[in-house]
Structures are given as C-alpha cells and as structure tokens.
Amino acid sequence: MKAFRSLRILISISRTTTTTPRKSHQAQNFLRRFYSAQPNLDEPTSVNEDGTSSDSVFDSSQYPIEDSHGDSVKKPKEATWDKGYRERVNKAFFGNLTEKGKLKVAEEEISEDDDDEDSVDRSRILAKALLEAALESPDEELGEGEVREEDQKSLNVGIIGPPNAGKSSLTNFMVGTKVAAASRKTNTTTHEVLGVLTKGDTQVCFFDTPGLMLKKSGYGYKDIKSRVQNAWTSVDLFDVLIVMFDVHRHLMSPDSRVVRLIKYMGEEENPKQKRILCMNKVDLVEKKKDLLKVAEEFQDLPAYERYFMISGLKGSGVKDLSQYLMDQAVKKPWEEDAFTMSEEVLKNISLEVVRERLLDHVHQEIPYGVEHRLVDWKELRDGSLRIEQHLITPKPSQRKILVGKGGSKIGRIGIEANEELRRIMNRKVHLILQVKLK
C-alpha cells in the first residue's frame, strides 16, 4: 500500500508541476525504474544430460593450471634396452676387454671382411646371442637400493590419540609426502591411513587412526560410525603403539578425557607391544619448563617405554623418534613396495587431498555429512591421470553451499586439490569433482 501511495503522489506531481524538459525526462526515467523494480531471481543454470547443473561439476581441463614443476613432470617412459643383457653379450664376445679394446676388435673384424654375406652372418650371431641372454635367468646381483629378503627389517607402528592431536601431520612428516588429510577441524581422519617409510634395509609402516576419547566411566564411546570401533580393535595389532596428545592444549585447558586415555593405555603392559608417549606441538609452548611438569605427571605409567617431545608439523624432535623406531624393527620381509606407491595408496591419497581442501573451505557440519566417492581412475595414453570423484550431500541446501555461487566454491576446492595432486604424483592430473544430491 505504501508503494501505491507514493506512486500516486509522484504522478500527481508530474501532472500539476511545470518543469523543464530535462527534469520531466528524469521523472519519466525514475517512474520507469519504479515500475520495473522486481526481486532478483537466480539466473538459470545450464543442465547436463544426466540432470546435474554445470555449476556443480569441476573439470580441471576447463581451468588454466600452471605447471609448477615446468619440465620436471614425468613423461611417459620409452622402451629401453636392458643393460644387463648387453653386458652378458659383451662378456661372451669380448671377455674382459676394455671399451677401447672392444672398439678395436670390432674395427678389425669389419676391416677383415666386408662382404654382405659375412655381415649378415655376424648380425645373425649377434641376434642369437642377445636372445639367449634375454632368455637366461637374471643375475643374482641386486640393483641400486634393493635389499635381499633375508636382510629386510620391518615394523608396524600405530598412532592413536584424541582428535586434533596432530597424528596426521606426524604421519605426513615421517613419510615425506601427504598421505593423510590434516586440518584444524576435529575428526579429520575418518579411516585408517597407511604411510610407508623405507630407509636402508628397514621399512616402517605408519597407521594413522581416527581420534579416540574415553568417557568418565573409562569405556570407549559407542560411536555409530564403525571407523572409531575399528580403531579400538586394531590397537593391539601393532608392533609399536604411539599415544599422542596436544601438550599445548593440555597446559592451557586440561581435558579429563584425554588424561583418562593416556592413563588407560599406560596402566597395563603388553608383552607383544611397545608403547611410547608423544607430547606433540611443543613449538607452541612458550615456557619449555612446563614440558617437564607434564612428563612428571605421566612418568609413573609402566606401559610407556619412552617419552618424546615433538612437533609433528615442524619436525622438532622427530629425528630422535624416527631413529628409535628404526632400532625397534625386526627381521621380517617388507610388506610394501619400497620404490613405488601402489595404486590403492595413490587412490587413497587423492581422496585425502580433496577431503583436506573440503574441510578448509566448507565449515560447520557440512563436510562431515558429505559422502565422498572415487568413481573413476584411469591412466591416459599421454601419461596423465584422470580422477573423477563425487561429493554426495544429504540436503539441497548443503549442496548449494558446497557448489557456491556459479560453482565458485567447488571450483576453488578442485583447483587447489588438482595442483597438490600434480606435485605429489609428479605428473599431469585431470581431476573432475561433481556435487550430487543423495
């Protein structure tokens, strides 16, 4: 009603008042704008054939992503001749002659007879020798970095602790690359993550687990999600168990649940397992003398063999921890390949990288309710890798927040994740993220 009243007043003014042509023109423009005032509607988005809007899909091929490594990105390997086969042929033909001697003998043989028939015979002899060398069993000599199975040492290390204790950051630092998502938000790790460190004849497998807590009764929380239950059941399966907590938070505002967890794991010794207590985030503590007070607080727990003060993010004290774990390794064949990551490990890394970016850009309870799936994993002919992942939300409102205005949020998540995957895998990665409604 107020709008109609103001409109009547403006019309009456325009009729009764004598004004210059310029002013009447301004009044007409103003009235035209008044009549055309409408609430802003969302612009229609293009819809794909499968019924999803184009804004909800991130495709890295549509974004200009600079190559941070330049020419260092690995190109597809070309077929090369095995040097071992060539060495066997050289021994058969030339014995122990030097390179100069080999060239001399070759020149003499060529100069003695230049007939076409003899050259054909020599090529046949050489081809036969190469074929025999290829069919022979490989030499027992080991390549660079390889270790005989009987000399290999191995150790399985489990890392447990309350949420936000820095378990994933320590795992990433130990391994030397990102294998687990690390975020300031609680419950970042949703399942057990494997990281492998191989040094010399020793291989250490780190198992990063979801955050654990204890109630006042002393028993574990009956979480609906099975990931926490699995973490509790696997505690006794490791050779060495690292119990970690945030010492800075403990000094600022002690949590009784964390104290109960530390004491619960340190009260009873396990003859088949060594346990150590790690005080993490010491770099945040200003008065280093306070660290000794915390160590004295838990020094009477018999299950803990050693105490370490570390910073999993910056690496302070991690060298001593790594050396201790290396010394605990026992003679046992390696369980993982020391030189290449398996496809399953790489798939898990791709999920963890995207999840970390999701937690960085989406807040509150939304990232925890998103169902994250790896849909496609394909190596292309040019040596690049195509990865397609789906983010499934339970509510339309959450899907809208995750997509962002014009696909801005899912685009930012995809660009950052794609760049990091290229750095980790040292190859071109074609990442596709699609946000769907459950």
Tab-separated table of C-alpha atoms in Angstrom:
chain	number	residue	atom	x	y	z
A	1	MET	CA	0.000	0.000	0.000
A	2	LYS	CA	2.819	2.435	0.748
A	3	ALA	CA	4.250	1.806	-2.707
A	4	PHE	CA	0.916	2.670	-4.389
A	5	ARG	CA	0.527	5.839	-2.281
A	6	SER	CA	3.999	7.052	-3.237
A	7	LEU	CA	3.232	6.265	-6.869
A	8	ARG	CA	0.047	8.373	-6.793
A	9	ILE	CA	1.934	11.295	-5.282
A	10	LEU	CA	4.614	11.118	-7.963
A	11	ILE	CA	2.007	11.016	-10.764
A	12	SER	CA	0.138	13.983	-9.347
A	13	ILE	CA	3.356	15.946	-9.044
A	14	SER	CA	4.330	15.191	-12.613
A	15	ARG	CA	0.911	16.373	-13.914
A	16	THR	CA	0.495	19.539	-11.902
A	17	THR	CA	4.049	20.842	-11.823
A	18	THR	CA	5.503	22.694	-14.805
A	19	THR	CA	9.116	21.670	-15.232
A	20	THR	CA	11.804	21.889	-17.830
A	21	PRO	CA	12.102	19.089	-20.446
A	22	ARG	CA	15.271	17.773	-18.759
A	23	LYS	CA	13.539	17.376	-15.383
A	24	SER	CA	10.448	15.705	-16.868
A	25	HIS	CA	12.728	13.291	-18.661
A	26	GLN	CA	14.364	12.441	-15.328
A	27	ALA	CA	10.939	11.906	-13.731
A	28	GLN	CA	9.885	9.563	-16.520
A	29	ASN	CA	13.084	7.556	-16.130
A	30	PHE	CA	12.540	7.366	-12.412
A	31	LEU	CA	8.934	6.144	-12.900
A	32	ARG	CA	10.053	3.590	-15.453
A	33	ARG	CA	12.625	2.246	-12.975
A	34	PHE	CA	9.985	2.189	-10.273
A	35	TYR	CA	7.610	0.103	-12.371
A	36	SER	CA	10.383	-2.325	-13.380
A	37	ALA	CA	11.606	-2.977	-9.841
A	38	GLN	CA	11.447	-6.752	-9.218
A	39	PRO	CA	13.112	-9.101	-6.758
A	40	ASN	CA	16.416	-10.549	-8.022
A	41	LEU	CA	15.920	-14.071	-9.273
A	42	ASP	CA	18.644	-16.669	-9.607
A	43	GLU	CA	19.971	-16.866	-13.121
A	44	PRO	CA	19.093	-20.133	-14.844
A	45	THR	CA	21.969	-22.583	-14.911
A	46	SER	CA	22.693	-24.908	-17.750
A	47	VAL	CA	21.728	-28.517	-17.126
A	48	ASN	CA	23.713	-31.518	-18.320
A	49	GLU	CA	22.239	-34.623	-19.895
A	50	ASP	CA	22.292	-36.515	-16.595
A	51	GLY	CA	20.191	-33.810	-14.904
A	52	THR	CA	23.008	-32.101	-12.964
A	53	SER	CA	23.787	-28.403	-13.311
A	54	SER	CA	27.105	-27.421	-14.849
A	55	ASP	CA	27.945	-25.283	-11.808
A	56	SER	CA	28.107	-28.408	-9.601
A	57	VAL	CA	30.859	-30.007	-11.714
A	58	PHE	CA	34.550	-29.066	-11.573
A	59	ASP	CA	36.645	-30.135	-14.551
A	60	SER	CA	40.342	-29.264	-14.369
A	61	SER	CA	40.572	-29.196	-18.172
A	62	GLN	CA	38.422	-26.027	-18.147
A	63	TYR	CA	40.849	-24.139	-15.875
A	64	PRO	CA	44.310	-22.889	-16.883
A	65	ILE	CA	46.537	-24.529	-14.264
A	66	GLU	CA	50.207	-23.625	-14.494
A	67	ASP	CA	52.745	-26.381	-14.176
A	68	SER	CA	54.745	-25.593	-11.032
A	69	HIS	CA	57.428	-28.112	-11.948
A	70	GLY	CA	57.898	-26.997	-15.525
A	71	ASP	CA	59.808	-29.674	-17.383
A	72	SER	CA	60.213	-31.822	-14.273
A	73	VAL	CA	56.862	-33.546	-14.795
A	74	LYS	CA	57.497	-37.136	-15.713
A	75	LYS	CA	56.912	-38.011	-19.335
A	76	PRO	CA	55.789	-41.450	-20.428
A	77	LYS	CA	58.731	-43.826	-20.312
A	78	GLU	CA	60.094	-45.004	-23.624
A	79	ALA	CA	61.162	-48.583	-24.175
A	80	THR	CA	64.862	-49.025	-23.371
A	81	TRP	CA	67.250	-51.934	-23.769
A	82	ASP	CA	68.178	-53.755	-20.578
A	83	LYS	CA	71.828	-53.013	-19.811
A	84	GLY	CA	72.204	-56.412	-18.130
A	85	TYR	CA	71.582	-58.192	-21.420
A	86	ARG	CA	74.164	-56.037	-23.191
A	87	GLU	CA	76.784	-56.810	-20.513
A	88	ARG	CA	76.286	-60.557	-20.976
A	89	VAL	CA	76.766	-60.246	-24.727
A	90	ASN	CA	79.918	-58.173	-24.230
A	91	LYS	CA	81.355	-60.855	-21.944
A	92	ALA	CA	80.540	-63.590	-24.450
A	93	PHE	CA	82.151	-61.758	-27.391
A	94	PHE	CA	84.896	-59.625	-25.857
A	95	GLY	CA	85.663	-61.258	-22.495
A	96	ASN	CA	87.257	-58.795	-20.052
A	97	LEU	CA	88.409	-56.250	-22.647
A	98	THR	CA	88.044	-52.550	-22.001
A	99	GLU	CA	85.828	-50.277	-24.073
A	100	LYS	CA	88.793	-49.308	-26.286
A	101	GLY	CA	89.621	-52.976	-26.784
A	102	LYS	CA	86.058	-53.708	-27.820
A	103	LEU	CA	86.161	-50.968	-30.416
A	104	LYS	CA	89.492	-52.264	-31.739
A	105	VAL	CA	88.238	-55.816	-32.099
A	106	ALA	CA	85.064	-54.607	-33.795
A	107	GLU	CA	87.065	-52.480	-36.254
A	108	GLU	CA	89.409	-55.379	-37.077
A	109	GLU	CA	86.517	-57.761	-37.717
A	110	ILE	CA	84.814	-55.274	-40.009
A	111	SER	CA	88.012	-54.477	-41.929
A	112	GLU	CA	88.905	-58.137	-42.473
A	113	ASP	CA	85.727	-58.977	-44.326
A	114	ASP	CA	83.309	-56.516	-45.803
A	115	ASP	CA	81.230	-58.948	-47.789
A	116	ASP	CA	77.471	-58.712	-47.398
A	117	GLU	CA	77.109	-62.404	-46.607
A	118	ASP	CA	79.575	-62.248	-43.718
A	119	SER	CA	77.887	-59.153	-42.285
A	120	VAL	CA	74.555	-60.970	-42.401
A	121	ASP	CA	76.105	-63.936	-40.569
A	122	ARG	CA	77.542	-61.652	-37.909
A	123	SER	CA	74.185	-59.967	-37.377
A	124	ARG	CA	72.571	-63.394	-37.005
A	125	ILE	CA	75.143	-64.465	-34.442
A	126	LEU	CA	74.689	-61.236	-32.522
A	127	ALA	CA	70.882	-61.546	-32.588
A	128	LYS	CA	71.102	-65.138	-31.353
A	129	ALA	CA	73.430	-64.135	-28.507
A	130	LEU	CA	71.115	-61.298	-27.469
A	131	LEU	CA	68.124	-63.645	-27.492
A	132	GLU	CA	69.928	-66.226	-25.373
A	133	ALA	CA	70.955	-63.533	-22.902
A	134	ALA	CA	67.356	-62.334	-22.642
A	135	LEU	CA	66.072	-65.861	-22.006
A	136	GLU	CA	68.635	-66.623	-19.321
A	137	SER	CA	67.680	-66.296	-15.677
A	138	PRO	CA	68.557	-62.852	-14.275
A	139	ASP	CA	71.735	-62.411	-12.307
A	140	GLU	CA	71.542	-62.516	-8.552
A	141	GLU	CA	73.145	-59.118	-8.347
A	142	LEU	CA	70.765	-56.581	-6.790
A	143	GLY	CA	70.013	-53.203	-8.236
A	144	GLU	CA	70.620	-49.894	-6.521
A	145	GLY	CA	68.591	-49.579	-3.294
A	146	GLU	CA	67.367	-53.187	-3.341
A	147	VAL	CA	67.754	-55.383	-0.256
A	148	ARG	CA	67.713	-59.164	-0.073
A	149	GLU	CA	64.587	-60.562	1.505
A	150	GLU	CA	66.538	-62.329	4.261
A	151	ASP	CA	68.171	-58.993	5.234
A	152	GLN	CA	64.984	-56.916	5.307
A	153	LYS	CA	63.645	-55.435	8.552
A	154	SER	CA	60.085	-54.264	9.133
A	155	LEU	CA	57.986	-52.579	11.805
A	156	ASN	CA	54.278	-51.712	12.091
A	157	VAL	CA	53.567	-48.543	14.073
A	158	GLY	CA	50.094	-47.423	15.145
A	159	ILE	CA	49.392	-43.789	16.053
A	160	ILE	CA	46.419	-43.133	18.335
A	161	GLY	CA	45.232	-40.183	20.372
A	162	PRO	CA	42.397	-37.700	20.821
A	163	PRO	CA	41.095	-35.641	17.888
A	164	ASN	CA	43.337	-32.767	16.739
A	165	ALA	CA	46.414	-34.228	18.419
A	166	GLY	CA	48.480	-33.934	15.213
A	167	LYS	CA	48.580	-37.620	14.235
A	168	SER	CA	48.144	-36.978	10.505
A	169	SER	CA	50.776	-34.218	10.474
A	170	LEU	CA	53.307	-36.567	12.085
A	171	THR	CA	52.483	-39.331	9.590
A	172	ASN	CA	52.964	-36.971	6.640
A	173	PHE	CA	56.266	-35.673	8.028
A	174	MET	CA	57.610	-39.167	8.676
A	175	VAL	CA	56.720	-40.438	5.216
A	176	GLY	CA	57.867	-37.276	3.447
A	177	THR	CA	54.679	-36.711	1.451
A	178	LYS	CA	50.989	-36.156	2.096
A	179	VAL	CA	49.173	-39.430	2.707
A	180	ALA	CA	46.607	-38.232	5.260
A	181	ALA	CA	44.396	-35.148	5.370
A	182	ALA	CA	45.461	-32.653	8.041
A	183	SER	CA	43.141	-29.883	9.209
A	184	ARG	CA	42.427	-27.729	12.243
A	185	LYS	CA	38.945	-29.229	12.438
A	186	THR	CA	38.231	-32.222	14.636
A	187	ASN	CA	37.753	-35.746	13.266
A	188	THR	CA	39.594	-35.009	10.034
A	189	THR	CA	40.740	-38.633	9.731
A	190	THR	CA	37.746	-40.877	9.014
A	191	HIS	CA	39.533	-44.193	8.472
A	192	GLU	CA	42.898	-45.847	8.964
A	193	VAL	CA	45.568	-44.352	6.697
A	194	LEU	CA	48.823	-46.086	5.743
A	195	GLY	CA	52.157	-44.310	5.309
A	196	VAL	CA	55.423	-46.128	4.494
A	197	LEU	CA	58.986	-45.053	5.347
A	198	THR	CA	61.839	-47.111	3.842
A	199	LYS	CA	65.412	-46.335	4.817
A	200	GLY	CA	68.277	-48.701	4.072
A	201	ASP	CA	67.234	-52.238	4.980
A	202	THR	CA	64.382	-51.081	7.269
A	203	GLN	CA	60.768	-50.356	6.428
A	204	VAL	CA	58.370	-48.722	8.912
A	205	CYS	CA	54.616	-48.728	8.196
A	206	PHE	CA	52.673	-45.983	9.987
A	207	PHE	CA	48.952	-46.411	10.585
A	208	ASP	CA	47.156	-43.126	11.272
A	209	THR	CA	43.861	-43.768	13.085
A	210	PRO	CA	40.747	-41.651	13.822
A	211	GLY	CA	40.635	-39.688	17.065
A	212	LEU	CA	39.788	-41.671	20.228
A	213	MET	CA	38.337	-40.466	23.521
A	214	LEU	CA	37.227	-42.004	26.825
A	215	LYS	CA	34.109	-41.246	28.851
A	216	LYS	CA	34.037	-40.776	32.601
A	217	SER	CA	33.209	-44.453	33.036
A	218	GLY	CA	36.503	-45.351	31.360
A	219	TYR	CA	34.980	-47.161	28.404
A	220	GLY	CA	35.172	-46.061	24.797
A	221	TYR	CA	32.381	-44.059	23.219
A	222	LYS	CA	29.867	-46.215	21.345
A	223	ASP	CA	30.155	-44.241	18.140
A	224	ILE	CA	27.605	-45.052	15.463
A	225	LYS	CA	30.314	-44.865	12.833
A	226	SER	CA	32.341	-48.051	12.669
A	227	ARG	CA	35.618	-46.243	11.970
A	228	VAL	CA	36.217	-45.488	15.663
A	229	GLN	CA	35.337	-49.039	16.681
A	230	ASN	CA	37.816	-50.383	14.146
A	231	ALA	CA	40.483	-48.087	15.562
A	232	TRP	CA	39.933	-49.511	19.039
A	233	THR	CA	40.005	-53.129	17.870
A	234	SER	CA	43.283	-52.646	15.973
A	235	VAL	CA	45.184	-51.112	18.917
A	236	ASP	CA	46.836	-54.395	19.956
A	237	LEU	CA	47.837	-55.423	16.424
A	238	PHE	CA	50.807	-53.044	16.055
A	239	ASP	CA	54.427	-53.751	16.979
A	240	VAL	CA	54.829	-50.248	18.453
A	241	LEU	CA	51.986	-48.000	19.602
A	242	ILE	CA	52.412	-44.215	19.730
A	243	VAL	CA	49.980	-42.481	22.090
A	244	MET	CA	49.938	-38.808	21.152
A	245	PHE	CA	48.315	-35.735	22.662
A	246	ASP	CA	48.459	-31.954	22.292
A	247	VAL	CA	50.702	-30.803	25.142
A	248	HIS	CA	49.987	-27.108	24.486
A	249	ARG	CA	46.247	-27.634	24.884
A	250	HIS	CA	46.878	-29.804	27.937
A	251	LEU	CA	48.772	-26.960	29.619
A	252	MET	CA	46.191	-24.306	28.673
A	253	SER	CA	42.986	-26.247	29.428
A	254	PRO	CA	43.441	-29.884	30.500
A	255	ASP	CA	40.781	-32.314	29.253
A	256	SER	CA	39.924	-35.124	31.655
A	257	ARG	CA	39.001	-37.424	28.753
A	258	VAL	CA	42.489	-37.076	27.265
A	259	VAL	CA	44.115	-37.748	30.655
A	260	ARG	CA	41.982	-40.876	31.071
A	261	LEU	CA	43.005	-42.105	27.629
A	262	ILE	CA	46.722	-41.625	28.375
A	263	LYS	CA	46.466	-43.391	31.730
A	264	TYR	CA	44.271	-46.164	30.341
A	265	MET	CA	46.832	-47.014	27.633
A	266	GLY	CA	49.758	-46.725	30.056
A	267	GLU	CA	48.492	-48.743	33.016
A	268	GLU	CA	48.829	-52.294	31.689
A	269	GLU	CA	51.889	-53.509	29.818
A	270	ASN	CA	51.528	-55.553	26.652
A	271	PRO	CA	54.382	-58.076	26.283
A	272	LYS	CA	53.886	-58.207	22.499
A	273	GLN	CA	53.840	-54.441	22.030
A	274	LYS	CA	55.977	-51.453	22.946
A	275	ARG	CA	54.195	-48.208	23.777
A	276	ILE	CA	55.594	-44.691	23.759
A	277	LEU	CA	54.033	-41.378	24.771
A	278	CYS	CA	54.464	-38.410	22.423
A	279	MET	CA	53.825	-34.847	23.568
A	280	ASN	CA	53.064	-33.030	20.334
A	281	LYS	CA	53.019	-29.320	19.404
A	282	VAL	CA	55.880	-28.366	21.722
A	283	ASP	CA	56.633	-25.443	19.384
A	284	LEU	CA	53.510	-23.690	20.695
A	285	VAL	CA	54.636	-23.870	24.332
A	286	GLU	CA	56.413	-20.666	25.368
A	287	LYS	CA	57.813	-21.857	28.711
A	288	LYS	CA	59.697	-25.067	27.962
A	289	LYS	CA	59.987	-25.831	31.691
A	290	ASP	CA	56.280	-26.641	31.688
A	291	LEU	CA	57.007	-29.648	29.467
A	292	LEU	CA	58.930	-31.273	32.308
A	293	LYS	CA	55.893	-30.908	34.569
A	294	VAL	CA	53.750	-32.768	32.047
A	295	ALA	CA	56.384	-35.507	31.749
A	296	GLU	CA	56.413	-35.913	35.528
A	297	GLU	CA	52.624	-36.151	35.525
A	298	PHE	CA	52.707	-39.346	33.431
A	299	GLN	CA	56.096	-40.797	34.396
A	300	ASP	CA	54.667	-43.493	36.705
A	301	LEU	CA	52.784	-45.297	33.928
A	302	PRO	CA	54.599	-48.624	33.384
A	303	ALA	CA	53.406	-49.367	29.824
A	304	TYR	CA	55.258	-46.426	28.284
A	305	GLU	CA	58.839	-47.341	27.445
A	306	ARG	CA	59.899	-43.899	26.198
A	307	TYR	CA	58.656	-40.301	26.226
A	308	PHE	CA	59.161	-37.942	23.291
A	309	MET	CA	58.556	-34.209	22.954
A	310	ILE	CA	57.966	-33.419	19.277
A	311	SER	CA	56.395	-31.072	16.768
A	312	GLY	CA	54.844	-33.181	14.035
A	313	LEU	CA	54.220	-30.151	11.848
A	314	LYS	CA	57.695	-28.538	12.004
A	315	GLY	CA	59.737	-31.686	12.674
A	316	SER	CA	61.227	-30.775	16.036
A	317	GLY	CA	62.278	-33.963	17.871
A	318	VAL	CA	61.009	-36.213	15.065
A	319	LYS	CA	64.542	-37.345	14.139
A	320	ASP	CA	65.040	-38.994	17.550
A	321	LEU	CA	61.624	-40.644	17.301
A	322	SER	CA	62.397	-41.948	13.813
A	323	GLN	CA	65.747	-43.389	14.919
A	324	TYR	CA	64.096	-45.107	17.888
A	325	LEU	CA	61.535	-46.750	15.604
A	326	MET	CA	64.264	-47.872	13.196
A	327	ASP	CA	66.088	-49.570	16.082
A	328	GLN	CA	62.919	-51.465	17.066
A	329	ALA	CA	62.485	-53.066	13.637
A	330	VAL	CA	62.816	-56.864	13.471
A	331	LYS	CA	63.885	-59.121	10.627
A	332	LYS	CA	60.772	-59.580	8.554
A	333	PRO	CA	60.086	-59.236	4.810
A	334	TRP	CA	58.772	-55.867	3.692
A	335	GLU	CA	55.027	-55.651	3.251
A	336	GLU	CA	55.023	-52.690	0.853
A	337	ASP	CA	57.000	-51.788	-2.262
A	338	ALA	CA	59.896	-49.550	-1.274
A	339	PHE	CA	60.202	-47.732	-4.619
A	340	THR	CA	56.704	-47.173	-5.982
A	341	MET	CA	53.344	-46.464	-4.378
A	342	SER	CA	50.632	-48.978	-5.134
A	343	GLU	CA	47.535	-47.867	-6.979
A	344	GLU	CA	45.428	-48.281	-3.837
A	345	VAL	CA	47.719	-45.932	-1.905
A	346	LEU	CA	47.550	-43.329	-4.676
A	347	LYS	CA	43.765	-43.576	-4.789
A	348	ASN	CA	43.584	-43.022	-1.052
A	349	ILE	CA	45.924	-40.024	-1.327
A	350	SER	CA	43.669	-38.442	-3.972
A	351	LEU	CA	40.669	-38.786	-1.654
A	352	GLU	CA	42.591	-37.383	1.313
A	353	VAL	CA	43.810	-34.344	-0.640
A	354	VAL	CA	40.294	-33.435	-1.806
A	355	ARG	CA	38.888	-34.007	1.679
A	356	GLU	CA	41.504	-31.685	3.205
A	357	ARG	CA	40.531	-28.892	0.794
A	358	LEU	CA	36.873	-29.579	1.504
A	359	LEU	CA	37.461	-29.075	5.227
A	360	ASP	CA	39.403	-25.869	4.561
A	361	HIS	CA	36.649	-24.182	2.521
A	362	VAL	CA	33.390	-25.654	3.902
A	363	HIS	CA	32.525	-25.161	7.542
A	364	GLN	CA	30.248	-26.343	10.338
A	365	GLU	CA	28.728	-29.818	9.974
A	366	ILE	CA	28.512	-29.838	6.155
A	367	PRO	CA	31.857	-31.564	5.330
A	368	TYR	CA	31.176	-34.333	7.850
A	369	GLY	CA	27.856	-35.228	6.216
A	370	VAL	CA	29.260	-35.388	2.685
A	371	GLU	CA	29.666	-38.857	1.214
A	372	HIS	CA	32.938	-38.924	-0.712
A	373	ARG	CA	33.365	-41.472	-3.508
A	374	LEU	CA	36.095	-42.276	-6.030
A	375	VAL	CA	34.225	-43.026	-9.248
A	376	ASP	CA	36.913	-43.273	-11.925
A	377	TRP	CA	40.692	-43.766	-12.004
A	378	LYS	CA	42.296	-44.067	-15.410
A	379	GLU	CA	45.809	-43.666	-16.785
A	380	LEU	CA	45.695	-42.000	-20.200
A	381	ARG	CA	47.994	-42.646	-23.145
A	382	ASP	CA	49.865	-39.361	-22.737
A	383	GLY	CA	50.973	-40.412	-19.239
A	384	SER	CA	48.455	-38.243	-17.407
A	385	LEU	CA	45.962	-39.460	-14.833
A	386	ARG	CA	42.192	-38.963	-14.911
A	387	ILE	CA	40.492	-38.918	-11.496
A	388	GLU	CA	36.756	-38.466	-11.011
A	389	GLN	CA	35.229	-38.093	-7.547
A	390	HIS	CA	31.655	-37.470	-6.436
A	391	LEU	CA	30.632	-35.460	-3.372
A	392	ILE	CA	27.136	-36.521	-2.316
A	393	THR	CA	25.197	-34.279	0.095
A	394	PRO	CA	22.041	-35.294	2.019
A	395	LYS	CA	20.265	-31.920	1.686
A	396	PRO	CA	19.722	-29.491	-1.227
A	397	SER	CA	20.783	-26.560	0.968
A	398	GLN	CA	24.133	-28.236	1.726
A	399	ARG	CA	24.644	-28.953	-1.949
A	400	LYS	CA	24.066	-25.283	-2.753
A	401	ILE	CA	26.636	-24.186	-0.162
A	402	LEU	CA	29.186	-26.713	-1.385
A	403	VAL	CA	28.784	-25.654	-5.017
A	404	GLY	CA	28.913	-21.915	-4.249
A	405	LYS	CA	27.768	-19.030	-6.430
A	406	GLY	CA	28.305	-20.012	-10.032
A	407	GLY	CA	30.371	-23.022	-8.925
A	408	SER	CA	32.983	-20.810	-7.244
A	409	LYS	CA	33.497	-22.920	-4.105
A	410	ILE	CA	33.745	-26.337	-5.745
A	411	GLY	CA	35.982	-24.705	-8.360
A	412	ARG	CA	38.383	-23.403	-5.734
A	413	ILE	CA	38.471	-26.798	-3.995
A	414	GLY	CA	39.149	-28.534	-7.299
A	415	ILE	CA	41.921	-26.163	-8.428
A	416	GLU	CA	43.853	-26.395	-5.141
A	417	ALA	CA	43.428	-30.181	-4.930
A	418	ASN	CA	44.491	-30.645	-8.555
A	419	GLU	CA	47.657	-28.593	-8.063
A	420	GLU	CA	48.637	-30.566	-4.968
A	421	LEU	CA	47.974	-33.912	-6.647
A	422	ARG	CA	50.255	-32.874	-9.511
A	423	ARG	CA	53.029	-32.080	-7.028
A	424	ILE	CA	52.617	-35.337	-5.113
A	425	MET	CA	52.356	-37.642	-8.129
A	426	ASN	CA	54.771	-35.604	-10.280
A	427	ARG	CA	52.596	-35.993	-13.362
A	428	LYS	CA	49.673	-34.286	-15.056
A	429	VAL	CA	46.369	-34.943	-13.286
A	430	HIS	CA	42.922	-34.397	-14.781
A	431	LEU	CA	40.637	-34.015	-11.746
A	432	ILE	CA	36.839	-33.997	-12.012
A	433	LEU	CA	34.653	-33.222	-8.970
A	434	GLN	CA	30.879	-33.493	-9.131
A	435	VAL	CA	28.462	-32.476	-6.372
A	436	LYS	CA	25.310	-34.591	-6.253
A	437	LEU	CA	22.207	-34.829	-4.084
A	438	LYS	CA	21.622	-38.083	-2.226
